[in-house]
Coordinates of N, CA, C and O in Angstrom, one line a residue:
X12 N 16.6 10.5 -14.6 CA 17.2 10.4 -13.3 C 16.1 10.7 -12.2 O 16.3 10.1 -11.1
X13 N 15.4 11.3 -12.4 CA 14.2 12.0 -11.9 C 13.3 11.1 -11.1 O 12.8 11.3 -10.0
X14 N 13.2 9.7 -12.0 CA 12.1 8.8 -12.2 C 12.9 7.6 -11.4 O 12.2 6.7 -10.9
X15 N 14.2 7.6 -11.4 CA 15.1 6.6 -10.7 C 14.9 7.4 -8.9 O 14.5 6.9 -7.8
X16 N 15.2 8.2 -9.1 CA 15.0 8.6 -7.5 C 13.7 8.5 -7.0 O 13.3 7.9 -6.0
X17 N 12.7 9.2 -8.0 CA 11.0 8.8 -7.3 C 11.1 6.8 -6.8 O 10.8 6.2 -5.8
X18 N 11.5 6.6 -7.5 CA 11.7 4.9 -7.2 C 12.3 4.3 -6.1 O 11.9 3.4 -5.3
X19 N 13.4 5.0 -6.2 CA 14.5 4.7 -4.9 C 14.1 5.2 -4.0 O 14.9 5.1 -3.1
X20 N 13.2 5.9 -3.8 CA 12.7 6.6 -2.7 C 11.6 6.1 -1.9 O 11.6 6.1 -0.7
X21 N 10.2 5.7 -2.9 CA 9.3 5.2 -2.7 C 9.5 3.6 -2.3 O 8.9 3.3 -1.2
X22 N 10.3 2.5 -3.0 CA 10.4 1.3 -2.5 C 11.6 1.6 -1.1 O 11.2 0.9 -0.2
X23 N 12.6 2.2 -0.9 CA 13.2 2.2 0.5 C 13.4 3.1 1.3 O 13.6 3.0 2.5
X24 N 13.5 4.1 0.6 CA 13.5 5.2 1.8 C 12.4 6.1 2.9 O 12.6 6.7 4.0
X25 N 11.1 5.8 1.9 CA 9.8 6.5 2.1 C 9.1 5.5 2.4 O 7.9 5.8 2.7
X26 N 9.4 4.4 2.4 CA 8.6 3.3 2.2 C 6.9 3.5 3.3 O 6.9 3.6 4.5
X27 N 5.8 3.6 2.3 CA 4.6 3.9 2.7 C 4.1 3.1 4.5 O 3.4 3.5 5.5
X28 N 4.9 1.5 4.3 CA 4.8 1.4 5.7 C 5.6 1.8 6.7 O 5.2 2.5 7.6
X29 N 6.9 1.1 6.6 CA 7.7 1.6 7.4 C 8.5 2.6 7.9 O 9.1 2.6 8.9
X30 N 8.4 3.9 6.9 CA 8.9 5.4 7.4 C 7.5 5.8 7.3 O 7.4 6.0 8.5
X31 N 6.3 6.1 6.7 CA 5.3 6.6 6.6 C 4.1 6.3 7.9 O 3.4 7.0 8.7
X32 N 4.2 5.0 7.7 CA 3.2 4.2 8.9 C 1.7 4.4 8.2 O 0.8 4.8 8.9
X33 N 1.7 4.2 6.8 CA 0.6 3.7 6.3 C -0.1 2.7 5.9 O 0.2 2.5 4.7
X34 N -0.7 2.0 6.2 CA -1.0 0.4 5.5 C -0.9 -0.4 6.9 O -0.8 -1.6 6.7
X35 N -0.7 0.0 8.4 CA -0.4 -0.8 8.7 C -1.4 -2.2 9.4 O -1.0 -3.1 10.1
X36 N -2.5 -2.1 9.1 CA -3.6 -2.7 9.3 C -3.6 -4.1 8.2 O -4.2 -5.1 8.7
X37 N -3.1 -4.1 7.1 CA -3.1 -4.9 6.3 C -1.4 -5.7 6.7 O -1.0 -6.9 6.9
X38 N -0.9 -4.7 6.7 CA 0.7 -5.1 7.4 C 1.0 -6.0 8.4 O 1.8 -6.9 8.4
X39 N 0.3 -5.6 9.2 CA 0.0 -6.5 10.5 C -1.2 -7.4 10.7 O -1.2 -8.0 11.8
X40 N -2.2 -7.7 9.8 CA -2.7 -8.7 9.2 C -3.1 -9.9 8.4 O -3.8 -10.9 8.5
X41 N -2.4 -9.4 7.8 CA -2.2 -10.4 6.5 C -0.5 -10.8 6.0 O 0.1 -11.0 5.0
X42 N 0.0 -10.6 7.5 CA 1.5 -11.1 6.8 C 2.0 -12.5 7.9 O 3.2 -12.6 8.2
X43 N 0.9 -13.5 8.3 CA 1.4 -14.3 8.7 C 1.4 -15.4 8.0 O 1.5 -16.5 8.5
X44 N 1.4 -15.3 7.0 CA 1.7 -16.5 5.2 C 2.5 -15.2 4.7 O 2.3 -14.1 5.0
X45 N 3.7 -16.1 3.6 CA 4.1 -15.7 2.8 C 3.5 -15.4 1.6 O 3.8 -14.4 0.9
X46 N 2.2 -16.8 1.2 CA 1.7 -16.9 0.7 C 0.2 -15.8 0.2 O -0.3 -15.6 -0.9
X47 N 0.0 -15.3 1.5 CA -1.1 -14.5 1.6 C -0.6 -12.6 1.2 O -1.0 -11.7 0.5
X48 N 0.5 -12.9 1.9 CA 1.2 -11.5 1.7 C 1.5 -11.2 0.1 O 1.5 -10.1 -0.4
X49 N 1.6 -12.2 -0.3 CA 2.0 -11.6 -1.9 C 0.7 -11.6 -2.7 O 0.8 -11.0 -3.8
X50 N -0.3 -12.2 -2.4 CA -1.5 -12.1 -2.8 C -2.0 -10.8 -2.8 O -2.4 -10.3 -3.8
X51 N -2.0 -10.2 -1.2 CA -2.3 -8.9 -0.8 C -1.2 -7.9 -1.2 O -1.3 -6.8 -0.7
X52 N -0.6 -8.1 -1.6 CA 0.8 -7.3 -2.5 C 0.1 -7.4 -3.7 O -0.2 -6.2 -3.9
X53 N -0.3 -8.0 -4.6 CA -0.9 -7.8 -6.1 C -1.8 -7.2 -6.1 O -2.0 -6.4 -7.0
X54 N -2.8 -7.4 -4.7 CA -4.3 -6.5 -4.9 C -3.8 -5.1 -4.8 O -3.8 -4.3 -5.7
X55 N -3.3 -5.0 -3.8 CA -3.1 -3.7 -3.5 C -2.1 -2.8 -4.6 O -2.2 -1.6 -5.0
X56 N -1.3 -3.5 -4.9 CA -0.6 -3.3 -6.3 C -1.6 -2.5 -7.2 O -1.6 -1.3 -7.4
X57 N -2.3 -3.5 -7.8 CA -3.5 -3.3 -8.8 C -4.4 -2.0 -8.2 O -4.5 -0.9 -8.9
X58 N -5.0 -2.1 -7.2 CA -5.5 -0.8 -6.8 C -5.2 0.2 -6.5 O -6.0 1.2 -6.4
X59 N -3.4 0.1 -6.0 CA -2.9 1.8 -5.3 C -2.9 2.3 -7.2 O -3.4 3.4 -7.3
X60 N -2.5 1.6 -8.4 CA -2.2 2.3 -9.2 C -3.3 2.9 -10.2 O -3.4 4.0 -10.7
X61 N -4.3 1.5 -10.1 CA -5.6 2.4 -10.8 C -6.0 3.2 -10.1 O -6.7 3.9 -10.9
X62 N -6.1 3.6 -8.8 CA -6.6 4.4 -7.9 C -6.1 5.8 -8.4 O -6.9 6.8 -8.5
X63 N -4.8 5.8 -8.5 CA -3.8 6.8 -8.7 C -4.3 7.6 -10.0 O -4.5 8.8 -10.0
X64 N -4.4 6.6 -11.0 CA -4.7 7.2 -12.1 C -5.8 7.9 -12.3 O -5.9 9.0 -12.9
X65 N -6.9 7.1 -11.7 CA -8.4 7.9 -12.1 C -8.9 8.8 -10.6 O -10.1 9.1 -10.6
X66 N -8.2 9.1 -9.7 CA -8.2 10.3 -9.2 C -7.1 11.1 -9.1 O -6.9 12.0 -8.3
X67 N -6.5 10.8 -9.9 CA -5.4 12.3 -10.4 C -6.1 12.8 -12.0 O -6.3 14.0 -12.3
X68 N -6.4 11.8 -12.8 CA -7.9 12.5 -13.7 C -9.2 13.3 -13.0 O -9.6 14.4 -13.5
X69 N -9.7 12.5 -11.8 CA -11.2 13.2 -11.0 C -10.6 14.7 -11.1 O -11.1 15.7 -11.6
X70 N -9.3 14.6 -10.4 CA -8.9 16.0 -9.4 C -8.9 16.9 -10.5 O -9.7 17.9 -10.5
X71 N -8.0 16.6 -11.5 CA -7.7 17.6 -12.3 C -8.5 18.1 -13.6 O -8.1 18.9 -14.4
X72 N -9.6 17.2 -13.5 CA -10.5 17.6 -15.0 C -12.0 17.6 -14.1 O -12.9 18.1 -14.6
X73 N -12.1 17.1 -12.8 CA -13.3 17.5 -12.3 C -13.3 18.7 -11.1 O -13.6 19.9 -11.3
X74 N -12.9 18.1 -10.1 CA -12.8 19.0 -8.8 C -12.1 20.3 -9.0 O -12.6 21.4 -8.7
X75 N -10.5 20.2 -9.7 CA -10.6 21.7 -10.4 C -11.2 23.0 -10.8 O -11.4 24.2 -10.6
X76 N -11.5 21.6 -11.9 CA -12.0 22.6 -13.0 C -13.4 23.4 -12.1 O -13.4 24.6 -11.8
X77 N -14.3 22.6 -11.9 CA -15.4 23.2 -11.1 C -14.8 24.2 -9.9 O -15.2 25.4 -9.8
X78 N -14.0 23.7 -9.1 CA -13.2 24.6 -7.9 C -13.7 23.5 -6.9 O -13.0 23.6 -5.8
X79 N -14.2 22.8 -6.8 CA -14.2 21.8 -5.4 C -13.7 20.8 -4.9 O -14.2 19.7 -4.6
X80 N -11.8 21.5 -4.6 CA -11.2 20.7 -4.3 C -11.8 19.8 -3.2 O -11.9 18.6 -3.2
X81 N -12.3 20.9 -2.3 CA -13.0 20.6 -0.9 C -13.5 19.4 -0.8 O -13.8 18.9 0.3
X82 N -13.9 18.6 -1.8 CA -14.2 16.9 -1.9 C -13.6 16.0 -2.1 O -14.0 14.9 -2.1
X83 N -11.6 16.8 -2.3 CA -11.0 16.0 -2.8 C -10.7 14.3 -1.8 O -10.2 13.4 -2.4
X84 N -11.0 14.2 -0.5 CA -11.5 13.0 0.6 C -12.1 12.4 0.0 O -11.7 11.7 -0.9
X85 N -13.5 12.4 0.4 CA -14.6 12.1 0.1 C -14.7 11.7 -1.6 O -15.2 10.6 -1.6
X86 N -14.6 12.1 -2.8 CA -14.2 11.5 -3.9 C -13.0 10.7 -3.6 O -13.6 9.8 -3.0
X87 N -11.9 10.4 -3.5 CA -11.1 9.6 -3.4 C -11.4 8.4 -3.0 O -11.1 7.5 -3.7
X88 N -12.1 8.0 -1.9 CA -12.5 7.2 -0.7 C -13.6 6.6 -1.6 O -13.6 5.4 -1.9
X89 N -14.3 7.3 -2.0 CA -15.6 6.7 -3.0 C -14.6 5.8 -4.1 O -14.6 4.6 -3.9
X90 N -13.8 6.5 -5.1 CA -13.3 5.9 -6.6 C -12.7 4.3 -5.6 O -13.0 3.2 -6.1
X91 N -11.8 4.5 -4.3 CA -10.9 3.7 -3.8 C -12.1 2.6 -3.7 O -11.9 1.7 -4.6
X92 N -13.1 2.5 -3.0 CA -14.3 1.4 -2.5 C -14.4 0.8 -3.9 O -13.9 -0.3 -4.3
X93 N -15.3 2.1 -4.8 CA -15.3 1.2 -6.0 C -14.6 0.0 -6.6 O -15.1 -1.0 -6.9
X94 N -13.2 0.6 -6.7 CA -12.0 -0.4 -7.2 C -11.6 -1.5 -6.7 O -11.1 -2.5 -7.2
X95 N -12.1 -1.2 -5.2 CA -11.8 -2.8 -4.6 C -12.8 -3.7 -4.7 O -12.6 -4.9 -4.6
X96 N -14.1 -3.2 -5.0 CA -15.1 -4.0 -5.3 C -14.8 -4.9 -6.3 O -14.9 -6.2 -6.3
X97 N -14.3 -4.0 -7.2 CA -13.9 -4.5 -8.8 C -13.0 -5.5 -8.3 O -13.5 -6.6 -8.0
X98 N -11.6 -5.4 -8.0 CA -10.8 -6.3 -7.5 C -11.4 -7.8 -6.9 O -11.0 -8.9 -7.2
X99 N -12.4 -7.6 -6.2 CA -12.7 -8.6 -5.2 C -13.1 -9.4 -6.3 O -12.5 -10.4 -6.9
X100 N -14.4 -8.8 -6.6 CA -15.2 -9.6 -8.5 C -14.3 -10.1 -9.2 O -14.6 -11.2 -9.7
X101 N -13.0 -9.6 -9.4 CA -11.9 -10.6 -10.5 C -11.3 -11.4 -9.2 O -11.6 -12.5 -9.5
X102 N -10.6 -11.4 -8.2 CA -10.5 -12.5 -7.4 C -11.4 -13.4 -7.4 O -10.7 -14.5 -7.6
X103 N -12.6 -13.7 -7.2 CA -13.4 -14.6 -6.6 C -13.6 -15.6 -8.3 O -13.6 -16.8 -8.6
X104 N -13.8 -14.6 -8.9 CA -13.2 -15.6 -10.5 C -12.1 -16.3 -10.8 O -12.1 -17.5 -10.9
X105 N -11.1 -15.4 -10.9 CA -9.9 -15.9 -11.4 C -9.1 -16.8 -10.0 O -8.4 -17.8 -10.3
X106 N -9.2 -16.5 -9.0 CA -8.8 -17.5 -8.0 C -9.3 -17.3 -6.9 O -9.1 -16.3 -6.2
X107 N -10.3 -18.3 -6.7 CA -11.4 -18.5 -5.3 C -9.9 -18.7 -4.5 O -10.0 -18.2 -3.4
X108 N -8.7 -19.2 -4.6 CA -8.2 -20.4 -3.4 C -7.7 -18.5 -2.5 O -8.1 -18.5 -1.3
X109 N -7.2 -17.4 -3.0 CA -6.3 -16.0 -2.6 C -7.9 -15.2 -2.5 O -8.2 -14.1 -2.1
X110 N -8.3 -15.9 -2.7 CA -9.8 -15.1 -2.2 C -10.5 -15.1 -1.0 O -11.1 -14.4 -0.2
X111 N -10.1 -16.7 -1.0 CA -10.6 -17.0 0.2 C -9.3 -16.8 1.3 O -9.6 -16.5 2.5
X112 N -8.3 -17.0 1.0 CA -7.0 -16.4 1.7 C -7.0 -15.3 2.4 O -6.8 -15.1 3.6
X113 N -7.5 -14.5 1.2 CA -7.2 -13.0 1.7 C -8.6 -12.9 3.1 O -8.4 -12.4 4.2
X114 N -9.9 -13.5 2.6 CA -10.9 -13.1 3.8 C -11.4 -12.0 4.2 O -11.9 -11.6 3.1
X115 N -11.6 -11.1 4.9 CA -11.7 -10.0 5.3 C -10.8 -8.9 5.4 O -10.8 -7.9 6.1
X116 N -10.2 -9.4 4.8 CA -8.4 -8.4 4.5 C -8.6 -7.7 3.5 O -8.1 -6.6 3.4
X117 N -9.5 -8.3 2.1 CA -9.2 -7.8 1.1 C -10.6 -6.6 1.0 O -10.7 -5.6 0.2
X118 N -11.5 -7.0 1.9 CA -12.3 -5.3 1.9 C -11.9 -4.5 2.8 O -12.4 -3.3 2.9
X119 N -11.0 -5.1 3.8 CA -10.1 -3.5 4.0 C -9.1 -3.2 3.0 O -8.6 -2.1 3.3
X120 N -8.6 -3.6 1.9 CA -8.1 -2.8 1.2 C -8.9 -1.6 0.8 O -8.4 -0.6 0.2
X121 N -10.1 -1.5 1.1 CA -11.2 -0.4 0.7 C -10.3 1.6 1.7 O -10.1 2.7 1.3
X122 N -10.0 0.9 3.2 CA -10.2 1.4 4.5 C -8.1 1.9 4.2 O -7.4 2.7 4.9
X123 N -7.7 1.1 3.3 CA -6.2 1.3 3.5 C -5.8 2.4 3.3 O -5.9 2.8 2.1
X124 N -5.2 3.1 4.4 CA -5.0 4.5 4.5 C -3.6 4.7 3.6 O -3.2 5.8 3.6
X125 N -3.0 3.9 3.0 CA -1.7 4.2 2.0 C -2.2 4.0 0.6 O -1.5 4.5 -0.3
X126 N -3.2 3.6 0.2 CA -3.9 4.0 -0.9 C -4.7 5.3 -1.3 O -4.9 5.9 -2.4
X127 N -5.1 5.7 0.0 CA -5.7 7.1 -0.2 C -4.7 8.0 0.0 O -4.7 9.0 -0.7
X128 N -3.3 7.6 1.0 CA -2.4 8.3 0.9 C -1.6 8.8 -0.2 O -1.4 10.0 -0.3
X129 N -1.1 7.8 -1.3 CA -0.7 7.7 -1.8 C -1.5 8.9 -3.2 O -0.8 9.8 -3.7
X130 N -2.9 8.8 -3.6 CA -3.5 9.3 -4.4 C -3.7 10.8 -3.8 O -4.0 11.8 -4.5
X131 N -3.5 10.7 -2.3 CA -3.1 12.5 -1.8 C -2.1 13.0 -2.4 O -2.0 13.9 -3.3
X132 N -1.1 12.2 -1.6 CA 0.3 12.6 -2.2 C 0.4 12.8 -3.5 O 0.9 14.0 -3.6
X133 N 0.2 12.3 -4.6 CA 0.3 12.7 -6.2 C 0.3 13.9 -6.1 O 1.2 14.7 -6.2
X134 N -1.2 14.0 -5.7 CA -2.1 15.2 -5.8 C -0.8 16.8 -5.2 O -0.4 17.9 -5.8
X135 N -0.6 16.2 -4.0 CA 0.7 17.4 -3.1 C 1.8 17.7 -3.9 O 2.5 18.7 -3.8
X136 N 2.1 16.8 -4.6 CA 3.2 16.6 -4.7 C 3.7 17.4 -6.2 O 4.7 18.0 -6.5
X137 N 2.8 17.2 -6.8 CA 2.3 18.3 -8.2 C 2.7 17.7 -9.1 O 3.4 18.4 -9.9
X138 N 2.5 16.1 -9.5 CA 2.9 15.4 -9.8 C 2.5 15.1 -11.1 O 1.2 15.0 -11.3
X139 N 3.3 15.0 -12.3 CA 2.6 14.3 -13.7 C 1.7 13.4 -13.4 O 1.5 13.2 -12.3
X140 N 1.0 12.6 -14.6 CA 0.6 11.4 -14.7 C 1.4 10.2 -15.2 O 1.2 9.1 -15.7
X141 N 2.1 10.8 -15.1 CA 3.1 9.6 -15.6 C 4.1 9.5 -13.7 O 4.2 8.5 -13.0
X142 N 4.6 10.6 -13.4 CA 5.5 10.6 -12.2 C 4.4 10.1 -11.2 O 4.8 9.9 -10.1
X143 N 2.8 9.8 -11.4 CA 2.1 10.0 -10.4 C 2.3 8.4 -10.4 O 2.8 7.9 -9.4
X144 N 1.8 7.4 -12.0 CA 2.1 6.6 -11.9 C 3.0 6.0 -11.6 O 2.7 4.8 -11.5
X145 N 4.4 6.1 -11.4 CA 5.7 5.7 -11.1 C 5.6 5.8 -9.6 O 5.9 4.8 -8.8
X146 N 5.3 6.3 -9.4 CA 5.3 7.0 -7.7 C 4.3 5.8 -7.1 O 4.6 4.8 -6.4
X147 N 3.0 6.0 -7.6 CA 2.1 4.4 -6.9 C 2.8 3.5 -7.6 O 2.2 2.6 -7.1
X148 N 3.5 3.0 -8.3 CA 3.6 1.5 -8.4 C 5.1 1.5 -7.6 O 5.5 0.6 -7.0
X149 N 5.7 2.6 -7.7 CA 7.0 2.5 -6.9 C 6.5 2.0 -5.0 O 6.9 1.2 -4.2
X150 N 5.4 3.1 -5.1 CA 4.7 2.8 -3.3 C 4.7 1.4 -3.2 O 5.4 0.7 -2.4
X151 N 3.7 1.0 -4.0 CA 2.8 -0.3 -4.3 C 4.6 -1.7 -3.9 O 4.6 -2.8 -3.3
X152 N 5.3 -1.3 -4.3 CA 6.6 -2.5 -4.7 C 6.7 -2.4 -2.7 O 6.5 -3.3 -1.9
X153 N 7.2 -0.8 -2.7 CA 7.9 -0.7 -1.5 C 6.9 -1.3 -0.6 O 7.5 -1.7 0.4
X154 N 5.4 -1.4 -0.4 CA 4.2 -2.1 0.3 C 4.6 -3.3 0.5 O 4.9 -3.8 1.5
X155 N 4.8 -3.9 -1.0 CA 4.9 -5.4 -0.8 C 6.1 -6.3 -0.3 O 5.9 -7.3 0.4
X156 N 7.2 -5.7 -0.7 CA 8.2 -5.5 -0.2 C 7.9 -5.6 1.4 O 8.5 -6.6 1.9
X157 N 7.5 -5.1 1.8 CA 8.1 -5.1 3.5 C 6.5 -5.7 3.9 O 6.2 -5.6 5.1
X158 N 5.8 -6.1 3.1 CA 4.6 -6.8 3.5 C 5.5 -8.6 3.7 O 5.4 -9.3 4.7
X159 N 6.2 -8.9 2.5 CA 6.6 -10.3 2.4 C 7.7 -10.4 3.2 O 7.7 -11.1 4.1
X160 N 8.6 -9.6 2.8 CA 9.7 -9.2 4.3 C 9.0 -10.2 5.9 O 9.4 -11.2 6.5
X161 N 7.9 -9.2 6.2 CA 7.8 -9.2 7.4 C 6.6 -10.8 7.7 O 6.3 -11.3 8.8
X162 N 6.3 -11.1 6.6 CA 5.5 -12.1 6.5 C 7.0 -13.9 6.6 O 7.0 -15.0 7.0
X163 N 7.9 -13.2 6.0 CA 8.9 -14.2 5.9 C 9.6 -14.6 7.4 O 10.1 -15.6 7.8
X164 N 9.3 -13.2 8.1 CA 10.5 -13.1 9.3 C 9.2 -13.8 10.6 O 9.6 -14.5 11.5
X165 N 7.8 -13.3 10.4 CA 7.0 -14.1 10.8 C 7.2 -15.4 11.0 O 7.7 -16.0 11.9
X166 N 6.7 -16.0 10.0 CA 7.0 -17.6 9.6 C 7.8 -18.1 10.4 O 7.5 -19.0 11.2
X167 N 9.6 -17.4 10.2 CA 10.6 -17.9 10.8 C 10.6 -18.0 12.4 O 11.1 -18.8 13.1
X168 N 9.5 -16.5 12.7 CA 9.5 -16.4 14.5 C 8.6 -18.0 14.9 O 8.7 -18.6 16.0
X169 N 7.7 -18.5 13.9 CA 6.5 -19.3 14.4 C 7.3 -21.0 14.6 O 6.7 -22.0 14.9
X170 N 8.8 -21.1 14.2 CA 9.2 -22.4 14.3 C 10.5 -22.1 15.7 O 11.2 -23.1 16.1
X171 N 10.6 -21.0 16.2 CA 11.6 -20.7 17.2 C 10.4 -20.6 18.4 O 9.3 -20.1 18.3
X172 N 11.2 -21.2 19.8 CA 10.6 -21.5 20.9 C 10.8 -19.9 21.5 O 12.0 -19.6 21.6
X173 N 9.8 -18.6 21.9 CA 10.0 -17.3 22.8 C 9.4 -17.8 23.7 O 8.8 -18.8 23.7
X174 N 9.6 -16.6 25.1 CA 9.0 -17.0 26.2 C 8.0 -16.6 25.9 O 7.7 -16.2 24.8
X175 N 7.3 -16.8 27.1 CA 5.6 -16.7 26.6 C 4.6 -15.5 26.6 O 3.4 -15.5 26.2
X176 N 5.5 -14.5 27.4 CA 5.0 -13.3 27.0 C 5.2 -12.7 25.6 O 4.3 -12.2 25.1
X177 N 6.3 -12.9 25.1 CA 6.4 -12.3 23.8 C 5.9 -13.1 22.8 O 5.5 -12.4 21.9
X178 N 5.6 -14.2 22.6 CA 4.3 -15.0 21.2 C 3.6 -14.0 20.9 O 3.3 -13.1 21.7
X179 N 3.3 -14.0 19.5 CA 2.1 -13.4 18.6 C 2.5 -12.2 18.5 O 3.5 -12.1 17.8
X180 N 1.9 -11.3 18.8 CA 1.7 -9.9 18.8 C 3.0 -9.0 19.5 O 3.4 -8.0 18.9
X181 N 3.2 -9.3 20.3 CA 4.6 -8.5 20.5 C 5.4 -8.8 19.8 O 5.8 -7.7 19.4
X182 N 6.2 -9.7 19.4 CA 6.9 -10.5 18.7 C 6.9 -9.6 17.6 O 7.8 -8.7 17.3
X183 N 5.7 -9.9 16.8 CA 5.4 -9.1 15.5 C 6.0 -7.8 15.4 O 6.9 -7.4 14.7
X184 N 5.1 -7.0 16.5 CA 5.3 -5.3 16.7 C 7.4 -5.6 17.0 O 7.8 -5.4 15.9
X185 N 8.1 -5.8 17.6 CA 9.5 -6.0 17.7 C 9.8 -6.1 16.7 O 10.5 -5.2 16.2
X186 N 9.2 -7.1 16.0 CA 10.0 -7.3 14.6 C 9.7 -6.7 13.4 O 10.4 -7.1 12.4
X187 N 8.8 -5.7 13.3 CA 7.9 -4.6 12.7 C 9.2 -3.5 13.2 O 9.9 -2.8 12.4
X188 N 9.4 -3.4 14.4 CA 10.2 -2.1 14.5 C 11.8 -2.2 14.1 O 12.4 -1.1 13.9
X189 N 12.3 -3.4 13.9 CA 13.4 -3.5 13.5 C 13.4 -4.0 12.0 O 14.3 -3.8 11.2
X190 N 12.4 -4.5 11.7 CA 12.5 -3.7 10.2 C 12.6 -2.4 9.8 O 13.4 -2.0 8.9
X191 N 11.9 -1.8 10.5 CA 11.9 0.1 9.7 C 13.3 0.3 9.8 O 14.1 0.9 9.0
X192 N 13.8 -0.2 11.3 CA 15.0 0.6 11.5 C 16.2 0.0 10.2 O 17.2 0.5 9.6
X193 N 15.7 -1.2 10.1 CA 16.4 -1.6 8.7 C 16.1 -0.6 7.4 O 17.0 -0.2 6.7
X194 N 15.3 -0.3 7.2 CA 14.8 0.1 6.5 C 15.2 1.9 6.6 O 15.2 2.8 5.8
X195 N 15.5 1.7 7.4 CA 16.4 3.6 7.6 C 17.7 3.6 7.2 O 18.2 4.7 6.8
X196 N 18.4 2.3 7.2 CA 19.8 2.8 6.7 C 19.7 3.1 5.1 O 20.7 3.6 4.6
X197 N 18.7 2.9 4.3 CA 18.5 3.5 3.1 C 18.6 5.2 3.0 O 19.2 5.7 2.1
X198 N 17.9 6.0 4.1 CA 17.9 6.9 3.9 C 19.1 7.6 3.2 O 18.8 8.7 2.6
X199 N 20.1 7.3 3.2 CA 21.5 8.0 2.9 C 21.3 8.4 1.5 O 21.5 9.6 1.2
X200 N 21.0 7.5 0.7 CA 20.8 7.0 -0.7 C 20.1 8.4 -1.2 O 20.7 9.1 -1.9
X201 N 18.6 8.7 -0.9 CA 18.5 9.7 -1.8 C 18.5 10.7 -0.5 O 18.4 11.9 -0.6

């Protein structure tokens, strides 16, 4: 039951962008394709969870053990760069077309403050490795989730005539705010 609520909580009620206001640089960049957004939903997928795992190992068999939490930033931020490196290398292989999609989006997955958040949080939260991993891939859903969400509702604003103040970017941020608030009637739940 434990592991159903970390879930239910993490994909809608906590949701890392929209109650948390993490990620939102990638959120608000990469969600004008549907296409793109789910792309950047797998990467980040793939990274919040390896991230998760091998600095909830650093923390607890290095930085502990020695006593220097005090790096626990700075290690995190390092293992995160690394991993997207790796990520980018298997993109540019396995599919140049989401590689070149993603563009300069996908080395800010390096800079994404819900990936470091997220591998904080474990950390606070006093979390198994097993609950740590449920918890980032639960984040990781609830990310994508309101990444394709908002990439969908995009799309739909780009075929409706607005006045001409609101195009683009206001539009977005409106429709960014009325998602979360969508996204609040979950709270009840857990």
């Amino acid at each position: 039951m434990e592991y159903i609520l970390i879930v239910i909580s993490a994909i809608f009620v906590n949701n890392v962008v929209l109650a948390q206001f993490l990620g939102i640089c990638p959120f608000l960049g990469v969600s004008k394709k549907i296409s793109t957004a789910v792309g950047m939903s797998g990467a980040v997928t793939f990274v919040m969870i390896l991230a998760t795992i091998v600095t909830y190992l650093i923390q607890k068999y290095i930085l502990v053990a020695f006593g220097i939490e005090f790096m626990q930033t700075i290690t995190f931020i390092l293992v995160i760069a690394a991993l997207v490196q790796l990520v980018e290398i298997i993109l540019k292989k396995v599919s140049p077309a989401l590689f070149q999609a993603l563009g300069v989006f996908l080395p800010l997955i390096t800079t994404n403050c819900a990936i470091l958040g997220v591998a904080i949080m474990t950390i606070q939260k006093d979390y198994t490795l097993l609950k740590a991993v449920v918890f980032s891939g639960s984040t990781a859903i609830g990310f994508g989730l309101a990444l394709v969400l908002f990439a969908g509702l995009r799309e739909q604003l780009d075929l409706v005539e607005l006045p001409k103040g609101i195009k683009g970017t206001p539009a977005a941020l409106i429709t960014a705010g009325l998602l979360a608030m969508a996204f609040m009637g979950f709270s009840g739940i857990v």
